[in-house]
Tab-separated table of C-alpha atoms in Angstrom:
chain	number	residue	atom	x	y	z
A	1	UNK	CA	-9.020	-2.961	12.284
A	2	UNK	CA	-9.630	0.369	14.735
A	3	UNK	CA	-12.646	2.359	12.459
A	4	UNK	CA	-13.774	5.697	13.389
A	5	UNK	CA	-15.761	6.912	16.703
A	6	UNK	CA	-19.352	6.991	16.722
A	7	UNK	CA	-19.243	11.058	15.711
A	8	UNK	CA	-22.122	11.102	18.632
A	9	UNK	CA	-19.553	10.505	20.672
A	10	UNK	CA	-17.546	13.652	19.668
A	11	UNK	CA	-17.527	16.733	22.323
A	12	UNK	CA	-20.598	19.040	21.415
A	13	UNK	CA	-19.473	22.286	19.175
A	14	UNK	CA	-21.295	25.092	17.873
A	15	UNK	CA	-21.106	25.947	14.010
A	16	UNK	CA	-21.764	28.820	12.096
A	17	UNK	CA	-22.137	28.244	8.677
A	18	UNK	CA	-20.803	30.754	6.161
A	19	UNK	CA	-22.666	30.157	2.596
A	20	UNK	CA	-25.647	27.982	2.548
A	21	UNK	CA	-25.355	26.449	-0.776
A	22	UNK	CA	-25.646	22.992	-1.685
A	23	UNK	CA	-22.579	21.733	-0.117
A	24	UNK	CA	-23.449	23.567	2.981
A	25	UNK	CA	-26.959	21.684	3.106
A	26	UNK	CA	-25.568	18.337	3.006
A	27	UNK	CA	-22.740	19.103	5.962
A	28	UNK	CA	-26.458	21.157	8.105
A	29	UNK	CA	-27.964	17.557	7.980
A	30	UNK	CA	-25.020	15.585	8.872
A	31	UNK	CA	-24.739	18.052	12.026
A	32	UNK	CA	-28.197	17.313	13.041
A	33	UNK	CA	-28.669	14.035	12.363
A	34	UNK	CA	-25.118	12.600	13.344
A	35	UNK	CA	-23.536	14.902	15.913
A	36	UNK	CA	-24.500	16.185	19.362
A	37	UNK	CA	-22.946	19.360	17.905
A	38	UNK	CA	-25.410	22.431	17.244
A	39	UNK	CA	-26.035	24.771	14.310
A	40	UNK	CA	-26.404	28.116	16.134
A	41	UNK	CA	-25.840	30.090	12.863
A	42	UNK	CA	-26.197	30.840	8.869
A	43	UNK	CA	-24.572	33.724	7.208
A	44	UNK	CA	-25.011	35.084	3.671
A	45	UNK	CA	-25.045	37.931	1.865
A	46	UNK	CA	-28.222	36.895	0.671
A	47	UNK	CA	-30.736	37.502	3.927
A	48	UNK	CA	-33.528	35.456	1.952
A	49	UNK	CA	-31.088	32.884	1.152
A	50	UNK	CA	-29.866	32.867	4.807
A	51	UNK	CA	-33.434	32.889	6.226
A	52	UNK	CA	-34.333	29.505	3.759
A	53	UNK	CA	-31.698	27.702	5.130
A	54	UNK	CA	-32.094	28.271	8.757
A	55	UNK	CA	-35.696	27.505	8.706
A	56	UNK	CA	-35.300	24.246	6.844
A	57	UNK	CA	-32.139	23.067	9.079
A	58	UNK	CA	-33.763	24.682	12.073
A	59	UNK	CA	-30.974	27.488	12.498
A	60	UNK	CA	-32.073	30.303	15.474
A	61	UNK	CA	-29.659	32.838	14.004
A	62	UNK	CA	-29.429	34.342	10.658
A	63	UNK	CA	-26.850	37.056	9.259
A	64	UNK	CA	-27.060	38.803	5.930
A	65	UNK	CA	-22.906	39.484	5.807
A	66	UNK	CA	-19.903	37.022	6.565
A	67	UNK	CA	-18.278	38.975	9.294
A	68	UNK	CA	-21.553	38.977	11.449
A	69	UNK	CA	-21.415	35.117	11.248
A	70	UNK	CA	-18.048	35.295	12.271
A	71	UNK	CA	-18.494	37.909	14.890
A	72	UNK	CA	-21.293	36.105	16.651
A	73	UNK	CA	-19.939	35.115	19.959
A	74	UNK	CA	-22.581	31.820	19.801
A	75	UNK	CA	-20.588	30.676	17.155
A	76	UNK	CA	-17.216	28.669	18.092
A	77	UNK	CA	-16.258	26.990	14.610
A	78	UNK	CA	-16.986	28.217	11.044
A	79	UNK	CA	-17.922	26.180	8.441
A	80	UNK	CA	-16.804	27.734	5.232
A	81	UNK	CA	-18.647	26.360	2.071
A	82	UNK	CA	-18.354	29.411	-0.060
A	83	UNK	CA	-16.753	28.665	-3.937
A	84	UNK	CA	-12.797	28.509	-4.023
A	85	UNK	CA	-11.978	32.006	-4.759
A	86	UNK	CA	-13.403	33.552	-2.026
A	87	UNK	CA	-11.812	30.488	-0.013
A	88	UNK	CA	-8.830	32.472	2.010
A	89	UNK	CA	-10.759	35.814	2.249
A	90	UNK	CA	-13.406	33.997	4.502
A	91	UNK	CA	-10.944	31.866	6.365
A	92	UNK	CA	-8.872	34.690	7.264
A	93	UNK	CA	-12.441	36.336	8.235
A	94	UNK	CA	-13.485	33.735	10.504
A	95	UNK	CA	-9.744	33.095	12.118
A	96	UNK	CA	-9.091	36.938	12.332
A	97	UNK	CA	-12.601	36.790	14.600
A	98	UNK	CA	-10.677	33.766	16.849
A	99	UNK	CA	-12.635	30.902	15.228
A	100	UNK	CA	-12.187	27.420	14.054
A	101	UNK	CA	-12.428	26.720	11.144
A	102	UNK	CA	-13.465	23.787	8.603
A	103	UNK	CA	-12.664	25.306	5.024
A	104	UNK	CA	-14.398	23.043	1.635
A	105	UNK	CA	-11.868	21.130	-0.131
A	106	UNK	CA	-10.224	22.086	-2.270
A	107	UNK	CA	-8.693	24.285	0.671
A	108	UNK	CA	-7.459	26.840	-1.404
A	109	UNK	CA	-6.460	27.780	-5.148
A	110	UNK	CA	-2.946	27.225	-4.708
A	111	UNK	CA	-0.215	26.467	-2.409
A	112	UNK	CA	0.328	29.970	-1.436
A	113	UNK	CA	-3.280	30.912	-0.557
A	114	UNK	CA	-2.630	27.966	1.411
A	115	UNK	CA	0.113	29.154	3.453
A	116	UNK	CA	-1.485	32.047	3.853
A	117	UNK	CA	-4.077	30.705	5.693
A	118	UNK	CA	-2.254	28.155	8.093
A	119	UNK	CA	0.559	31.279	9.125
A	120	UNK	CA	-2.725	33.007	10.171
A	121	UNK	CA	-4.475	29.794	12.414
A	122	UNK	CA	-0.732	29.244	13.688
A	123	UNK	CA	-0.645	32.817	14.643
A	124	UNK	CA	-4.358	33.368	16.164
A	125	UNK	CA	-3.843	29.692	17.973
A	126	UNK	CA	-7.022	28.268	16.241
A	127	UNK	CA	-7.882	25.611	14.614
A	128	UNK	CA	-8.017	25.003	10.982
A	129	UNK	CA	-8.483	21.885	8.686
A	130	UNK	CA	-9.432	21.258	4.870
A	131	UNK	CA	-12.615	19.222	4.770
A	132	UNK	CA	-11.102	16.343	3.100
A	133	UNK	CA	-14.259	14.484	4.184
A	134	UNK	CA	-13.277	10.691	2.934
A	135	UNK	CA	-10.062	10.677	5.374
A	136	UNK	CA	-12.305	9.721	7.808
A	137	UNK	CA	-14.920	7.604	6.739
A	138	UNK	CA	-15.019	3.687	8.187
A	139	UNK	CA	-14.234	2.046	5.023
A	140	UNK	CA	-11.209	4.162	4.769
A	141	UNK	CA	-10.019	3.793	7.821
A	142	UNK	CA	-10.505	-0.061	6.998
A	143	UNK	CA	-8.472	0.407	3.663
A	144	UNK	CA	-5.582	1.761	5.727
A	145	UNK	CA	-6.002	-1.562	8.025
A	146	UNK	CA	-5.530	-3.478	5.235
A	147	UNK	CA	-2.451	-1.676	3.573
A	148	UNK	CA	-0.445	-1.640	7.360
A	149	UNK	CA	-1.445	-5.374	8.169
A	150	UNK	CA	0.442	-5.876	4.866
A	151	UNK	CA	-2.519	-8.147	3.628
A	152	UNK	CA	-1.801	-6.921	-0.092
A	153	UNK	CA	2.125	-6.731	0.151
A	154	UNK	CA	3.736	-3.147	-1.144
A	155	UNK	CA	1.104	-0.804	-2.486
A	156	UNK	CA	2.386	-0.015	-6.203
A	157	UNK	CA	-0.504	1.058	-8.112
A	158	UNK	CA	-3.009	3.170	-7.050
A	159	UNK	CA	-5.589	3.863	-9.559
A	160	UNK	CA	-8.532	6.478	-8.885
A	161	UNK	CA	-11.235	8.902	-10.753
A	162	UNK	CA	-13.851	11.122	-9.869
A	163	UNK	CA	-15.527	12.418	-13.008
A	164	UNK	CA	-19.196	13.716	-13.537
A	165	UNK	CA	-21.425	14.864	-16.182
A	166	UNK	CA	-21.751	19.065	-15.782
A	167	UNK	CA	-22.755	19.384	-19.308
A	168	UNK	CA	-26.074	20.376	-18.051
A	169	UNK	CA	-25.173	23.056	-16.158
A	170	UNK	CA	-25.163	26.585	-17.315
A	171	UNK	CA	-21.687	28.417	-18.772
A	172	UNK	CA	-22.421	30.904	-16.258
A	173	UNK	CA	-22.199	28.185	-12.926
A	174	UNK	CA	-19.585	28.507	-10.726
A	175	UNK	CA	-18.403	24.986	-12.219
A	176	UNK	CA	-17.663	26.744	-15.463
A	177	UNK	CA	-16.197	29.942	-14.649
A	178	UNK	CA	-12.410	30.573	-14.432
A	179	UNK	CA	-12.690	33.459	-11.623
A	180	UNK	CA	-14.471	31.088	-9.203
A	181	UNK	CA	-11.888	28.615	-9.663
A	182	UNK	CA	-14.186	26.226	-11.666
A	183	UNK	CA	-13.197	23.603	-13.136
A	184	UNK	CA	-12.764	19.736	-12.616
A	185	UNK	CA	-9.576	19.639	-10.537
A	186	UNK	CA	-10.787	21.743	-7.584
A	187	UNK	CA	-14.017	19.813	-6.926
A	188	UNK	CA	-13.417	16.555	-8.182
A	189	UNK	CA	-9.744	16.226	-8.690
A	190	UNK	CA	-8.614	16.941	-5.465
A	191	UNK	CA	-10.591	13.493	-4.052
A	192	UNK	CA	-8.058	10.907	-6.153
A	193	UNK	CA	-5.215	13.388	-5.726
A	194	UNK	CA	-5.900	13.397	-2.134
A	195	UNK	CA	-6.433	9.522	-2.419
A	196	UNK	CA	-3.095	8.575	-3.788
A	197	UNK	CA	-1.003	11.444	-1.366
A	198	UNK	CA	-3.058	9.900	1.420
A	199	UNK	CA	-1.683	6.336	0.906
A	200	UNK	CA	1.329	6.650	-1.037
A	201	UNK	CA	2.820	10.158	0.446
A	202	UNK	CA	4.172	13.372	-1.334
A	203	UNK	CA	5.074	12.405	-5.113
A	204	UNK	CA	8.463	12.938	-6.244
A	205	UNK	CA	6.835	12.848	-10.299
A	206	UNK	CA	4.416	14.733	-11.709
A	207	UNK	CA	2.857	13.981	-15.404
A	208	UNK	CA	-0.466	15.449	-16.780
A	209	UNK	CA	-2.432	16.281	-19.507
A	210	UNK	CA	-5.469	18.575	-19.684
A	211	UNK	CA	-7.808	20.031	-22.018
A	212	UNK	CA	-9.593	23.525	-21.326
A	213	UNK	CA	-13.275	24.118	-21.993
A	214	UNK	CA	-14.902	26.938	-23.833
A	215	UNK	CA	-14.901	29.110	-20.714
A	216	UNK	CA	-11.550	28.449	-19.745
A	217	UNK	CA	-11.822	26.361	-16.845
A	218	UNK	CA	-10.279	22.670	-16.942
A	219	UNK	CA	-12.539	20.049	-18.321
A	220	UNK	CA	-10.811	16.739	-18.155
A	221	UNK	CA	-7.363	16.335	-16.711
A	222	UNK	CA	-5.166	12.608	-16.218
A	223	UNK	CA	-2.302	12.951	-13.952
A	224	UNK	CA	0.187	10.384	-13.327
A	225	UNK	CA	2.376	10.520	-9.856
A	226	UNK	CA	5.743	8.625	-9.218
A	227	UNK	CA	6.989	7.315	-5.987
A	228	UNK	CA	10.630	6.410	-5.849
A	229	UNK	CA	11.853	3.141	-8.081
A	230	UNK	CA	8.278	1.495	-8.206
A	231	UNK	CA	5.373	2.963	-7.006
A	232	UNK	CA	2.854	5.086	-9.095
A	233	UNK	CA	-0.425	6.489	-9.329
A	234	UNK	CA	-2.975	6.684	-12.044
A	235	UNK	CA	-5.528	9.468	-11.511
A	236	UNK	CA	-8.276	11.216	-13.896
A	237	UNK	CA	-10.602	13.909	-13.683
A	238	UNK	CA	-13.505	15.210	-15.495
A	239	UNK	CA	-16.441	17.460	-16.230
A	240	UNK	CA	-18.162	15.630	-19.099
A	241	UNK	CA	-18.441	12.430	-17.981
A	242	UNK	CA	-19.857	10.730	-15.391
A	243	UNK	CA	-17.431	8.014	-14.787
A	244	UNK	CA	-17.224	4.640	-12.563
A	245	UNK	CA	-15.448	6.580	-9.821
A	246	UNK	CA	-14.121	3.263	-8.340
A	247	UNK	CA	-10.398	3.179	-6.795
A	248	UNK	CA	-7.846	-0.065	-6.996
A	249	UNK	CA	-4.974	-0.234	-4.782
A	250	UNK	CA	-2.588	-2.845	-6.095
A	251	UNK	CA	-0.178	-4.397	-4.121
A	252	UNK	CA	2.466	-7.187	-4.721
A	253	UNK	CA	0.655	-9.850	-2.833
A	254	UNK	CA	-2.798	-8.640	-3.855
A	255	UNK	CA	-5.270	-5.784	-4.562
A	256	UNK	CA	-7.820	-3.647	-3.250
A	257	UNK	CA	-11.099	-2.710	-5.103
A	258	UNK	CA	-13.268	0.317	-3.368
A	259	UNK	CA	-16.408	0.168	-5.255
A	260	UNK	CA	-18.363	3.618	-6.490
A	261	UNK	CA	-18.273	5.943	-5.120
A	262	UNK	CA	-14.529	5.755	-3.471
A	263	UNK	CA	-14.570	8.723	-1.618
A	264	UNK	CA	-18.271	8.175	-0.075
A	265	UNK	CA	-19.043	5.560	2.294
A	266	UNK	CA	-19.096	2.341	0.160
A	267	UNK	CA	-17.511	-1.036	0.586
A	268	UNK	CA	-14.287	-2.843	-0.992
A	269	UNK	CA	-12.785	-6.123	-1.716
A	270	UNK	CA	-9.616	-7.555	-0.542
A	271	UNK	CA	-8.451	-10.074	-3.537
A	272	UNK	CA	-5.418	-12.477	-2.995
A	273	UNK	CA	-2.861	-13.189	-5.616
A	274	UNK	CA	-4.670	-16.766	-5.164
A	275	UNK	CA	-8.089	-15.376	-6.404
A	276	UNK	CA	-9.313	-15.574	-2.466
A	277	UNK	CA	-11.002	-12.495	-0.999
A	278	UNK	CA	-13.206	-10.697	1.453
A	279	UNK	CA	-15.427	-7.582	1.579
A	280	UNK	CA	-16.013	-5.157	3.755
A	281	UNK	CA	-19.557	-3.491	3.970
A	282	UNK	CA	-20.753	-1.087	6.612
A	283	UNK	CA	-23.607	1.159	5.683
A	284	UNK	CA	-23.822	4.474	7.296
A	285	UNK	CA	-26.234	7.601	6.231
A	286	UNK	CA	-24.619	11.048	5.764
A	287	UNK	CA	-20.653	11.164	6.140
A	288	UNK	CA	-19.543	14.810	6.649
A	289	UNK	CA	-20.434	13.725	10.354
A	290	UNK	CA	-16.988	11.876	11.077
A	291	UNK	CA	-14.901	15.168	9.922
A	292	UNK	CA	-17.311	17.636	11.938
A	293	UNK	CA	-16.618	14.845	14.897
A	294	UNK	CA	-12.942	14.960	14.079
A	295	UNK	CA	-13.034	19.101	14.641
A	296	UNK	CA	-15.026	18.795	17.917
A	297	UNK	CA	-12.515	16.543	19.117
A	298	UNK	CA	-9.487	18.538	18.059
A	299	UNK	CA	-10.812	21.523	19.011
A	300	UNK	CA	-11.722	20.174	22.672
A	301	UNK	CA	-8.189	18.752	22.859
A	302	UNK	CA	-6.666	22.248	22.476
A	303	UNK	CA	-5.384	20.966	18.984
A	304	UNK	CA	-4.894	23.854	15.769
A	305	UNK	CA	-4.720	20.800	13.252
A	306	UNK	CA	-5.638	17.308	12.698
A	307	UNK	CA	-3.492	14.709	12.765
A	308	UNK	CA	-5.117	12.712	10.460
A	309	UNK	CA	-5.589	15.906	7.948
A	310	UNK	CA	-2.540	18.220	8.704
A	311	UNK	CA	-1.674	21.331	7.490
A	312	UNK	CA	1.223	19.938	5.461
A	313	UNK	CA	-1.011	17.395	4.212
A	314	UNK	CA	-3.254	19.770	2.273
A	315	UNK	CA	-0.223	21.939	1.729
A	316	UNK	CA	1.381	18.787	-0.274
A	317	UNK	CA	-1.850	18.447	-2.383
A	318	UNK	CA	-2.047	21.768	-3.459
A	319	UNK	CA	1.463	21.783	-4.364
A	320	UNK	CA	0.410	18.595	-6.650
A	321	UNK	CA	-2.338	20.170	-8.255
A	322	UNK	CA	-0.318	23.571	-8.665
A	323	UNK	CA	1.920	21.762	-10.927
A	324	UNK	CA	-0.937	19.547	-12.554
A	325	UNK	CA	-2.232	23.235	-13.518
A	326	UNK	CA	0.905	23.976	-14.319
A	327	UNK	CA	1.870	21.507	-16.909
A	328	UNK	CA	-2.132	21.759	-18.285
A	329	UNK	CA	-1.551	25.486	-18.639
A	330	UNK	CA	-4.782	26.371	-16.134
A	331	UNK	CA	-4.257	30.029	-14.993
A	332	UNK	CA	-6.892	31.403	-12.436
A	333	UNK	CA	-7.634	35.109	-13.108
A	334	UNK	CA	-5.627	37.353	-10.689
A	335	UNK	CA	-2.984	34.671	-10.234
């Protein structure tokens, strides 16, 4: 099976990082720790916010507005980690200013905002990518191994989750709150929705069910996709619970089991129709590092997208989870 590159072995690349939050932190450590890439810069609107960050990831540059960050002719690729509504305003920010850019999944709030953003990279000739993160971990990579050696037969089930307990959190965090795009679908949806488009392509059925929470934003959604005569997905989603967030992939001559948590480093099972098996287990610290690796290397290859994350890729998702919101009756304010 051909896993990922060392990401120390990725071209060097110098990030700006526009919206040190939490998200933000854990992609600062994976650059220094993982990566011969550099952190040259922190923006916020926040300057005590921005100055906390720098000092503790050892940032020389701080910025108290987004469009100094993006401005700053240190910085070659932005890192945008801000919540999902201000998504496309700071991508077109940083790609207006003729950098690359590595948006948070969920890219965008819809399909449109999506478009929006890829006609801009396509025109300004730089290079853009959703920060689908698990795409390129090793024991994906390995997964996909698997599936192409046809070790499990035709995939037909693919069964995935991602919920966690926010019930602790305040109504008034971003989770909670419809004009940031809160919700469970944008932050923990996406990973099984990207999961089952990754290995199973662009669904031809869409089926969900949903329920709202108090502030409007969706709290638990189940979404089932259909592929052609046989193939189907079972997917689930949710804010109150903090569930096994495992992934099987079922196929007619035997199955896959990723162990929690499938969309972090972890390991899986191979499992025969005979009751046979093997594991695979390779322990790694961090994980943003292999997608930061995967823009150095596209960017020093004079590529505007990935090939393993296009732009029609996360264009196909959001179309998914447009109709998920859809059928759930999730409107964002504005929209």
């Amino acid at each position: 099976m051909t896993l990922p590159l060392d990401p120390r072995t990725a071209p060097p690349l110098r990030w700006g990082i526009l919206a040190p939050g939490g998200i933000a932190a854990v992609f600062a450590d994976a650059i220094n720790h993982h990566t011969r890439a550099q952190l040259v810069a922190v923006g916020s609107r926040n300057r005590d916010r921005a100055e906390r960050f720098a000092t503790h990831h050892g940032i020389p540059t701080t910025h108290s507005s987004y469009r100094a960050l993006v401005e700053d002719p240190q910085v070659e690729a932005v890192y945008v980690a801000s919540p999902h509504s201000a998504h496309l305003e700071h991508a077109l920010l940083a790609i207006k200013a003729g950098k690359h850019v590595l948006v948070e999944k969920s890219l965008a709030r819809s399909a449109a905002e999506v478009e929006e953003m890829v006609s801009a990279a396509r025109t300004a000739g730089v290079f853009l990518m959703e920060a689908m993160w698990t795409r390129f971990l090793p024991h994906v990579a390995a997964v996909r191994g698997v599936i192409e050696r046809g070790e499990i037969g035709e995939v037909v089930t693919v069964i995935a989750d991602h919920g966690q307990n926010m019930n602790h959190l305040p109504l008034e965090h971003r989770l909670h709150n419809p004009a940031l795009a809160g919700g469970a679908l944008l932050d923990l949806g996406v990973y099984p929705v990207s999961f089952a488009h990754d290995l199973l392509g662009t669904p031809d059925r869409i089926h969900a069910t949903g329920s709202l929470s108090s502030t409007g934003v969706d709290g638990q959604v189940s979404i089932s996709l259909g592929y052609g005569e046989r193939a189907q997905a079972s997917l689930n989603t949710t804010l109150w619970s903090r569930t096994a967030t495992t992934a099987v992939i079922a196929g007619t001559k035997g199955r896959i089991e990723i162990d929690t948590d499938f969309y972090r480093p972890t390991s899986f099972r191979v499992i025969g129709l005979d009751g046979t098996w093997w594991s695979f287990d390779r322990e790694i610290d961090g994980g943003f590092q292999f997608q930061a690796a995967e823009v150095a290397r596209c960017v020093a290859e004079g590529l505007t997208e990935s090939p393993r994350m296009t732009w029609d890729n996360s264009l196909e998702v959001m179309r998914t989870m447009d109709e998920v919101r859809r059928q759930i009756g999730l409107v964002y304010p504005g929209e």
